[in-house]
Amino acid sequence: MRARRPLAALAPAAALIAALIAALVAALVAGCGEPAAPAPAGTAGGPSGTAAASPAVVPITVTVRGGRVTPEPGRITVDRGARVRITVTSDAPDEFHLHGYDRALDLRPGSPAVLELTCDVPGVFEAELHHSGARVFELQVG
């Protein structure tokens, strides 16, 4: 006859399973973009480029003047794990926000604001200015 384990002995396994489920749900919620498509290799020249993951940092530079974003908003594609440096210069105070990664920059007129991050969550994420509502670009992480 097989011996039964008391319920208290199962508590550590149940806690581990609950923690794994919570981590999975958090990861799914954090990727609040559309599913990522495979990213072609290349280099990013601006907000409508493609960049391959490499040890180098992928630069993304945008300027906002009179409410217009330059270069025009587009989709930037990078491989998962790529390191990205976003530089935003605006002629008016605002707040830059990268959805999904929940990262923000306070923008002061004429002063470049820089955000550097590792793109480790796959999906498509909108970057926008909160006060003006202007779309800056979409970041696709594959």
mmCIF file with all atom_site columns, N, CA and C in Angstrom, residues 14-30:
data_model
loop_
_atom_site.group_PDB
_atom_site.id
_atom_site.type_symbol
_atom_site.label_atom_id
_atom_site.label_alt_id
_atom_site.label_comp_id
_atom_site.label_asym_id
_atom_site.label_entity_id
_atom_site.label_seq_id
_atom_site.pdbx_PDB_ins_code
_atom_site.Cartn_x
_atom_site.Cartn_y
_atom_site.Cartn_z
_atom_site.occupancy
_atom_site.B_iso_or_equiv
_atom_site.pdbx_formal_charge
_atom_site.auth_seq_id
_atom_site.auth_comp_id
_atom_site.auth_asym_id
_atom_site.auth_atom_id
_atom_site.pdbx_PDB_model_num
ATOM 1  N N  . ALA A 1 14 ? 2.672  23.822 -4.552  1.00 0.00 ? 14 ALA A N  1
ATOM 2  C CA . ALA A 1 14 ? 1.536  24.658 -4.931  1.00 0.00 ? 14 ALA A CA 1
ATOM 3  C C  . ALA A 1 14 ? 1.957  26.127 -5.009  1.00 0.00 ? 14 ALA A C  1
ATOM 4  N N  . ALA A 1 15 ? 2.803  26.578 -4.081  1.00 0.00 ? 15 ALA A N  1
ATOM 5  C CA . ALA A 1 15 ? 3.285  27.969 -4.098  1.00 0.00 ? 15 ALA A CA 1
ATOM 6  C C  . ALA A 1 15 ? 4.130  28.224 -5.343  1.00 0.00 ? 15 ALA A C  1
ATOM 7  N N  . LEU A 1 16 ? 4.959  27.258 -5.726  1.00 0.00 ? 16 LEU A N  1
ATOM 8  C CA . LEU A 1 16 ? 5.792  27.402 -6.923  1.00 0.00 ? 16 LEU A CA 1
ATOM 9  C C  . LEU A 1 16 ? 4.924  27.491 -8.170  1.00 0.00 ? 16 LEU A C  1
ATOM 10 N N  . ILE A 1 17 ? 3.926  26.651 -8.270  1.00 0.00 ? 17 ILE A N  1
ATOM 11 C CA . ILE A 1 17 ? 3.020  26.674 -9.420  1.00 0.00 ? 17 ILE A CA 1
ATOM 12 C C  . ILE A 1 17 ? 2.283  28.011 -9.482  1.00 0.00 ? 17 ILE A C  1
ATOM 13 N N  . ALA A 1 18 ? 1.803  28.501 -8.350  1.00 0.00 ? 18 ALA A N  1
ATOM 14 C CA . ALA A 1 18 ? 1.109  29.790 -8.319  1.00 0.00 ? 18 ALA A CA 1
ATOM 15 C C  . ALA A 1 18 ? 2.035  30.923 -8.752  1.00 0.00 ? 18 ALA A C  1
ATOM 16 N N  . ALA A 1 19 ? 3.301  30.893 -8.332  1.00 0.00 ? 19 ALA A N  1
ATOM 17 C CA . ALA A 1 19 ? 4.265  31.933 -8.722  1.00 0.00 ? 19 ALA A CA 1
ATOM 18 C C  . ALA A 1 19 ? 4.539  31.876 -10.220 1.00 0.00 ? 19 ALA A C  1
ATOM 19 N N  . LEU A 1 20 ? 4.659  30.683 -10.780 1.00 0.00 ? 20 LEU A N  1
ATOM 20 C CA . LEU A 1 20 ? 4.900  30.543 -12.224 1.00 0.00 ? 20 LEU A CA 1
ATOM 21 C C  . LEU A 1 20 ? 3.709  31.056 -13.031 1.00 0.00 ? 20 LEU A C  1
ATOM 22 N N  . ILE A 1 21 ? 2.506  30.758 -12.577 1.00 0.00 ? 21 ILE A N  1
ATOM 23 C CA . ILE A 1 21 ? 1.312  31.253 -13.265 1.00 0.00 ? 21 ILE A CA 1
ATOM 24 C C  . ILE A 1 21 ? 1.254  32.777 -13.199 1.00 0.00 ? 21 ILE A C  1
ATOM 25 N N  . ALA A 1 22 ? 1.555  33.352 -12.029 1.00 0.00 ? 22 ALA A N  1
ATOM 26 C CA . ALA A 1 22 ? 1.559  34.814 -11.885 1.00 0.00 ? 22 ALA A CA 1
ATOM 27 C C  . ALA A 1 22 ? 2.588  35.456 -12.800 1.00 0.00 ? 22 ALA A C  1
ATOM 28 N N  . ALA A 1 23 ? 3.775  34.850 -12.919 1.00 0.00 ? 23 ALA A N  1
ATOM 29 C CA . ALA A 1 23 ? 4.816  35.395 -13.800 1.00 0.00 ? 23 ALA A CA 1
ATOM 30 C C  . ALA A 1 23 ? 4.386  35.326 -15.258 1.00 0.00 ? 23 ALA A C  1
ATOM 31 N N  . LEU A 1 24 ? 3.737  34.242 -15.655 1.00 0.00 ? 24 LEU A N  1
ATOM 32 C CA . LEU A 1 24 ? 3.264  34.101 -17.030 1.00 0.00 ? 24 LEU A CA 1
ATOM 33 C C  . LEU A 1 24 ? 2.200  35.150 -17.340 1.00 0.00 ? 24 LEU A C  1
ATOM 34 N N  . VAL A 1 25 ? 1.258  35.356 -16.436 1.00 0.00 ? 25 VAL A N  1
ATOM 35 C CA . VAL A 1 25 ? 0.217  36.358 -16.642 1.00 0.00 ? 25 VAL A CA 1
ATOM 36 C C  . VAL A 1 25 ? 0.842  37.751 -16.736 1.00 0.00 ? 25 VAL A C  1
ATOM 37 N N  . ALA A 1 26 ? 1.798  38.060 -15.875 1.00 0.00 ? 26 ALA A N  1
ATOM 38 C CA . ALA A 1 26 ? 2.463  39.372 -15.909 1.00 0.00 ? 26 ALA A CA 1
ATOM 39 C C  . ALA A 1 26 ? 3.182  39.576 -17.239 1.00 0.00 ? 26 ALA A C  1
ATOM 40 N N  . ALA A 1 27 ? 3.839  38.547 -17.747 1.00 0.00 ? 27 ALA A N  1
ATOM 41 C CA . ALA A 1 27 ? 4.547  38.666 -19.027 1.00 0.00 ? 27 ALA A CA 1
ATOM 42 C C  . ALA A 1 27 ? 3.571  38.886 -20.170 1.00 0.00 ? 27 ALA A C  1
ATOM 43 N N  . LEU A 1 28 ? 2.431  38.219 -20.143 1.00 0.00 ? 28 LEU A N  1
ATOM 44 C CA . LEU A 1 28 ? 1.439  38.396 -21.198 1.00 0.00 ? 28 LEU A CA 1
ATOM 45 C C  . LEU A 1 28 ? 0.823  39.780 -21.161 1.00 0.00 ? 28 LEU A C  1
ATOM 46 N N  . VAL A 1 29 ? 0.546  40.297 -19.969 1.00 0.00 ? 29 VAL A N  1
ATOM 47 C CA . VAL A 1 29 ? -0.040 41.632 -19.835 1.00 0.00 ? 29 VAL A CA 1
ATOM 48 C C  . VAL A 1 29 ? 0.965  42.699 -20.249 1.00 0.00 ? 29 VAL A C  1
ATOM 49 N N  . ALA A 1 30 ? 2.240  42.521 -19.943 1.00 0.00 ? 30 ALA A N  1
ATOM 50 C CA . ALA A 1 30 ? 3.265  43.521 -20.272 1.00 0.00 ? 30 ALA A CA 1
ATOM 51 C C  . ALA A 1 30 ? 3.424  43.695 -21.767 1.00 0.00 ? 30 ALA A C  1
#
